N, CA and C of each residue as an Amber inpcrd file, in Angstrom:
protein
   279
   0.7150000  -0.8830000  -0.0120000   0.0540000   0.1150000   0.1030000
   0.8490000   1.0140000  -0.1140000   0.5160000   2.0810000  -0.8590000
   1.2620000   3.5200000  -1.1740000   1.1190000   4.4530000  -0.0590000
   1.9400000   4.8810000   0.6340000   1.1570000   5.8890000   2.0000000
   1.9390000   7.1810000   2.0400000   1.9750000   7.3720000   0.7320000
   1.9230000   8.7510000   0.3390000   0.9340000   9.8850000  -0.0160000
   1.2070000  10.9840000   0.7200000   0.0100000  11.5810000   0.9250000
  -0.0360000  12.9400000   0.2860000  -1.1740000  13.3030000  -0.5410000
  -1.3560000  14.8370000  -1.0590000  -1.2730000  16.0360000   0.1730000
  -1.2120000  17.2980000  -0.7980000  -0.8650000  18.0850000  -0.2220000
  -1.8950000  19.0380000   0.9820000  -3.1030000  18.1720000   0.3020000
  -4.7410000  18.5570000   1.1020000  -4.8350000  17.3790000   2.2910000
  -4.1610000  16.3880000   1.6950000  -4.2330000  15.2950000   3.0230000
  -3.4110000  15.9100000   4.1530000  -1.8040000  16.2120000   4.0710000
  -1.1930000  16.6530000   5.2920000  -1.5260000  17.9100000   5.8180000
  -2.4150000  19.1270000   5.3170000  -3.0100000  19.9660000   5.7630000
  -3.6250000  19.3420000   6.9510000  -4.6380000  18.8370000   5.8100000
  -5.7520000  18.1240000   6.7060000  -5.1120000  17.4090000   8.1290000
  -4.2580000  16.4890000   8.1660000  -3.5770000  15.9260000   8.9050000
  -2.8770000  17.0520000  10.1360000  -2.4350000  17.8170000   9.5700000
  -2.0650000  19.2690000  10.7850000  -3.0170000  19.7270000  11.4740000
  -4.3410000  19.9680000  10.4900000  -5.4370000  21.0210000  11.3600000
  -5.8790000  20.1750000  11.7110000  -5.8430000  18.4080000  12.1110000
  -6.9140000  17.7700000  12.7660000  -5.9520000  17.6870000  14.2130000
  -4.2580000  17.8890000  13.6490000  -3.1610000  17.6090000  15.0600000
  -3.8600000  18.8480000  15.9230000  -3.8330000  19.6890000  15.6770000
  -4.3680000  21.1250000  16.1830000  -5.4120000  20.7620000  17.1340000
  -6.4700000  20.3260000  16.5440000  -7.6490000  20.3630000  16.9990000
  -7.7170000  19.2050000  18.5590000  -6.4900000  17.9350000  18.0510000
  -6.5460000  17.1920000  19.5440000  -5.1730000  16.6720000  18.8650000
  -4.2440000  17.1830000  20.0680000  -2.8160000  16.8900000  19.5590000
  -2.8270000  15.4160000  20.0810000  -1.7190000  15.0020000  19.9680000
  -1.1670000  13.5990000  20.7990000  -1.4920000  13.5120000  22.0020000
  -0.5320000  14.6050000  22.5560000  -0.6590000  14.2640000  24.2260000
  -1.4840000  14.4760000  25.0810000  -3.0070000  15.0610000  24.4160000
  -3.6580000  14.7430000  25.0110000  -4.2740000  13.9840000  24.7170000
  -4.3460000  13.1350000  23.6510000  -5.2320000  11.9170000  23.1710000
  -4.2500000  10.3390000  24.6370000  -3.1830000  10.8620000  24.5420000
  -2.2760000  10.1770000  25.2350000  -2.8450000  10.1590000  26.7450000
  -2.6610000  11.7240000  27.0030000  -2.6530000  11.6270000  28.6900000
  -4.4690000  11.2870000  28.9740000  -5.4380000  11.6760000  28.3590000
  -6.9490000  11.4110000  28.0310000  -6.6860000   9.3540000  28.1780000
  -5.9010000   8.6120000  27.3810000  -6.3670000   7.3170000  27.2690000
  -5.5700000   6.8780000  28.8380000  -4.4470000   7.2900000  28.8860000
  -3.7830000   6.8260000  30.4240000  -4.7850000   7.3650000  31.2840000
  -5.4550000   8.1400000  31.2930000  -6.0350000   8.9630000  32.4680000
  -7.6660000   7.8220000  32.4610000  -8.1980000   7.2030000  31.4770000
  -9.3350000   6.4350000  31.6560000  -8.4810000   4.8220000  32.0010000
  -7.4850000   4.6040000  31.8190000  -6.8720000   3.5270000  32.3310000
  -6.7010000   3.0070000  33.4840000  -5.7850000   3.7810000  34.0060000
  -5.4930000   4.2540000  35.6560000  -6.8610000   4.2530000  36.4820000
  -8.1910000   4.9550000  35.9080000  -9.3560000   5.0400000  36.4590000
 -10.0660000   3.5790000  36.8230000  -9.7250000   3.0510000  35.4180000
 -10.1650000   1.4760000  35.3940000  -9.8690000   0.5340000  36.2300000
  -8.5330000   0.7670000  36.8600000  -7.8440000  -0.2260000  37.9330000
  -8.5820000  -0.5480000  39.1020000  -9.5570000   0.5630000  39.1800000
 -10.4150000   0.4100000  41.0180000  -9.4400000   0.5760000  41.9620000
  -8.2190000   1.2030000  41.9770000  -7.3730000   1.6510000  43.4310000
  -6.6750000   0.4910000  42.9090000  -6.3490000  -0.9370000  42.3950000
  -5.3260000  -1.5520000  42.2550000  -4.2390000  -0.3950000  41.6180000
  -3.1000000  -1.0780000  42.0370000  -1.4060000  -0.2870000  41.8270000
  -1.0510000  -0.6490000  40.2140000  -0.9210000  -0.1470000  39.2340000
  -0.5370000  -0.4330000  38.1850000   1.1160000  -1.1110000  38.0760000
   1.3650000  -1.9520000  37.6710000   2.6750000  -2.0890000  37.2660000
   3.1470000  -2.1710000  36.2690000   4.5080000  -1.8010000  36.0070000
   5.2410000  -1.5960000  34.5450000   4.9160000  -0.4820000  33.5380000
   4.1130000   0.4340000  34.6180000   3.1320000   1.1090000  33.3620000
   3.8800000   1.9600000  32.3420000   5.3210000   2.3590000  32.9980000
   6.1990000   2.6450000  31.6210000   6.6210000   1.7360000  30.5940000
   6.9090000   0.2970000  30.7290000   7.1890000  -0.7690000  29.9510000
   5.8410000  -0.8530000  29.2500000   4.5460000  -0.8180000  29.7530000
   3.4940000  -1.0440000  28.9780000   3.1820000   0.1490000  28.0770000
   3.0630000   1.1730000  28.3600000   3.0390000   2.1500000  27.5450000
   4.0860000   2.7350000  26.4450000   5.0500000   2.3250000  26.6960000
   6.1610000   2.3650000  25.4850000   5.9260000   1.2280000  24.6830000
   5.6300000  -0.0140000  25.0800000   5.2120000  -1.3000000  23.7570000
   3.6470000  -0.3910000  23.2610000   2.8410000   0.0780000  23.9790000
   1.8820000   0.2610000  23.3840000   1.8290000   1.5090000  22.3470000
   2.7500000   1.9510000  22.0420000   3.1580000   3.5230000  21.4790000
   3.9130000   2.8160000  20.3380000   5.0100000   2.4050000  21.2950000
   6.7130000   2.5200000  20.2420000   6.0170000   1.2400000  18.8890000
   5.2540000   0.1670000  18.9200000   4.9820000  -0.4150000  18.1550000
   4.1620000   0.1640000  17.0320000   2.7860000   0.8580000  17.2330000
   2.0760000   1.0910000  16.1300000   3.1460000   2.2910000  15.2170000
   3.8480000   3.3680000  16.4630000   4.6940000   4.2570000  15.5420000
   5.8550000   3.9180000  14.7600000   6.3530000   2.7450000  14.7340000
   7.0570000   1.4960000  13.8870000   6.4360000   1.2700000  12.5390000
   5.5750000   0.5040000  13.3860000   4.5840000  -0.0250000  12.1550000
   4.2680000   0.7200000  10.8670000   3.8170000   2.1450000  11.5940000
   3.1540000   2.9910000  10.7410000   4.1420000   4.4490000  10.1200000
   5.5260000   4.5730000  10.5420000   6.6350000   5.0190000   9.8980000
   6.9190000   4.0210000   8.6390000   6.9430000   2.7530000   8.9220000
   7.8830000   1.5770000   7.8580000   6.7560000   1.8490000   7.2800000
   5.2900000   1.7350000   7.1730000   4.5020000   2.0510000   5.7700000
   4.8350000   3.0900000   5.1610000   4.7950000   4.0810000   5.7000000
   4.7890000   5.5480000   5.3150000   6.3040000   5.1670000   4.1440000
   7.2240000   4.2220000   4.7500000   8.7480000   4.7600000   4.1510000
   8.5700000   3.4380000   3.5460000   7.5010000   2.8670000   2.7470000
   7.4580000   1.4930000   2.1000000   8.5620000   0.5320000   2.6290000
   8.7940000   0.1940000   3.5790000   9.3480000  -0.8580000   4.2770000
  11.2750000  -0.2440000   4.0010000  11.6130000   0.9530000   3.7150000
  12.7680000   1.3730000   3.5440000  13.1760000   1.5340000   4.9740000
  13.9830000   1.2120000   5.6450000  14.6640000   1.2470000   6.8790000
  15.4630000   2.3890000   7.1300000  16.0240000   2.8110000   6.2940000
  17.1550000   3.9740000   6.4710000  16.1760000   5.0100000   6.2370000
  14.8150000   5.3470000   5.2660000  14.7360000   6.4100000   5.6250000
  13.6240000   6.6340000   6.7680000  13.2330000   5.0930000   7.0340000
  12.3160000   5.3180000   8.2290000  13.2110000   5.8170000   9.5420000
  14.1250000   5.4150000   9.2480000  15.2830000   5.6520000  11.0260000
  15.5630000   7.1050000  10.7540000  15.8510000   7.3910000   9.5150000
  15.9150000   9.4860000   9.2890000  14.6480000  10.1570000   9.7810000
  13.5520000   9.3760000   9.6120000  12.2010000  10.4710000   9.9000000
  11.8440000  10.2480000  11.6390000  12.1410000   8.9110000  11.8430000
  12.1540000   8.6450000  13.5830000  13.4600000   9.3000000  14.2700000
  14.3160000  10.0460000  14.0160000  15.8670000  10.6510000  14.1880000
  16.3970000   9.4040000  15.0940000  16.4690000   7.8580000  14.5140000
  17.0790000   6.8210000  15.2000000  18.1580000   6.4000000  13.8350000
  19.4460000   5.9050000  14.6970000  20.3250000   5.1400000  13.9530000
  19.4890000   4.1020000  13.2930000  19.9940000   3.3070000  12.1240000
  19.3590000   2.4930000  11.5120000  19.6380000   1.0280000  12.1860000
  20.7370000   1.0750000  13.0860000  21.0190000  -0.1860000  13.7860000
  19.9920000  -0.3740000  14.8040000  19.7410000   0.8310000  15.6500000
  18.9580000   1.0230000  16.3990000  17.2640000   0.5460000  16.0310000
  17.1000000   1.0590000  14.9910000  15.7910000   0.9940000  14.1150000
  15.4490000  -0.5840000  13.7600000  16.6410000  -1.0950000  13.3520000
  16.5930000  -2.6880000  13.2770000  16.0190000  -3.7940000  14.4750000
  16.8720000  -3.0720000  15.7290000  17.0450000  -3.4920000  16.6100000
  15.2420000  -3.7460000  17.5090000  14.4350000  -2.4530000  17.1210000
  13.0610000  -2.5600000  17.8880000  12.2960000  -3.3080000  17.0750000
  12.7580000  -3.1630000  15.6180000  11.6150000  -4.0130000  14.5210000
  11.7960000  -5.5880000  15.0300000  13.0750000  -5.9280000  15.3550000
  13.4240000  -7.4980000  15.8670000  12.2090000  -7.5980000  16.8740000
  12.8340000  -6.7540000  18.2790000  11.8240000  -6.8170000  18.9610000
  10.4550000  -7.1580000  19.1180000   9.6940000  -5.9310000  17.9340000
   8.3520000  -6.2430000  17.6430000   7.8660000  -7.0370000  16.7770000
   8.7210000  -8.1650000  16.4530000   8.7040000  -9.0860000  15.2710000
   8.1580000  -8.3690000  14.0890000   8.7230000  -7.0800000  13.6650000
   8.2510000  -6.3100000  12.4810000   9.7290000  -6.6040000  11.6860000
  10.0100000  -7.3550000  11.3110000  11.4810000  -7.3650000  10.5710000
  11.0000000  -8.4940000   9.6450000
């Protein structure tokens, strides 16, 4: 699947981001999760959160870059070797 975006689509994405920034969505999701624990202490919350966010981030960027790891690493601001390790960790290689 080609993940190329038109200028209009990119503009729409930027407008949507301004309406509902990622951090607000993350904060709301975490609040809902913590409230659903009914007073139980969360365990390994950082690890759980990182895994929940990192995998779809990698999947989306790899799709956007048509599987080109060098381009994806550049988009993510990662060393290509680091990206390869993360892809392997999540079984995305």
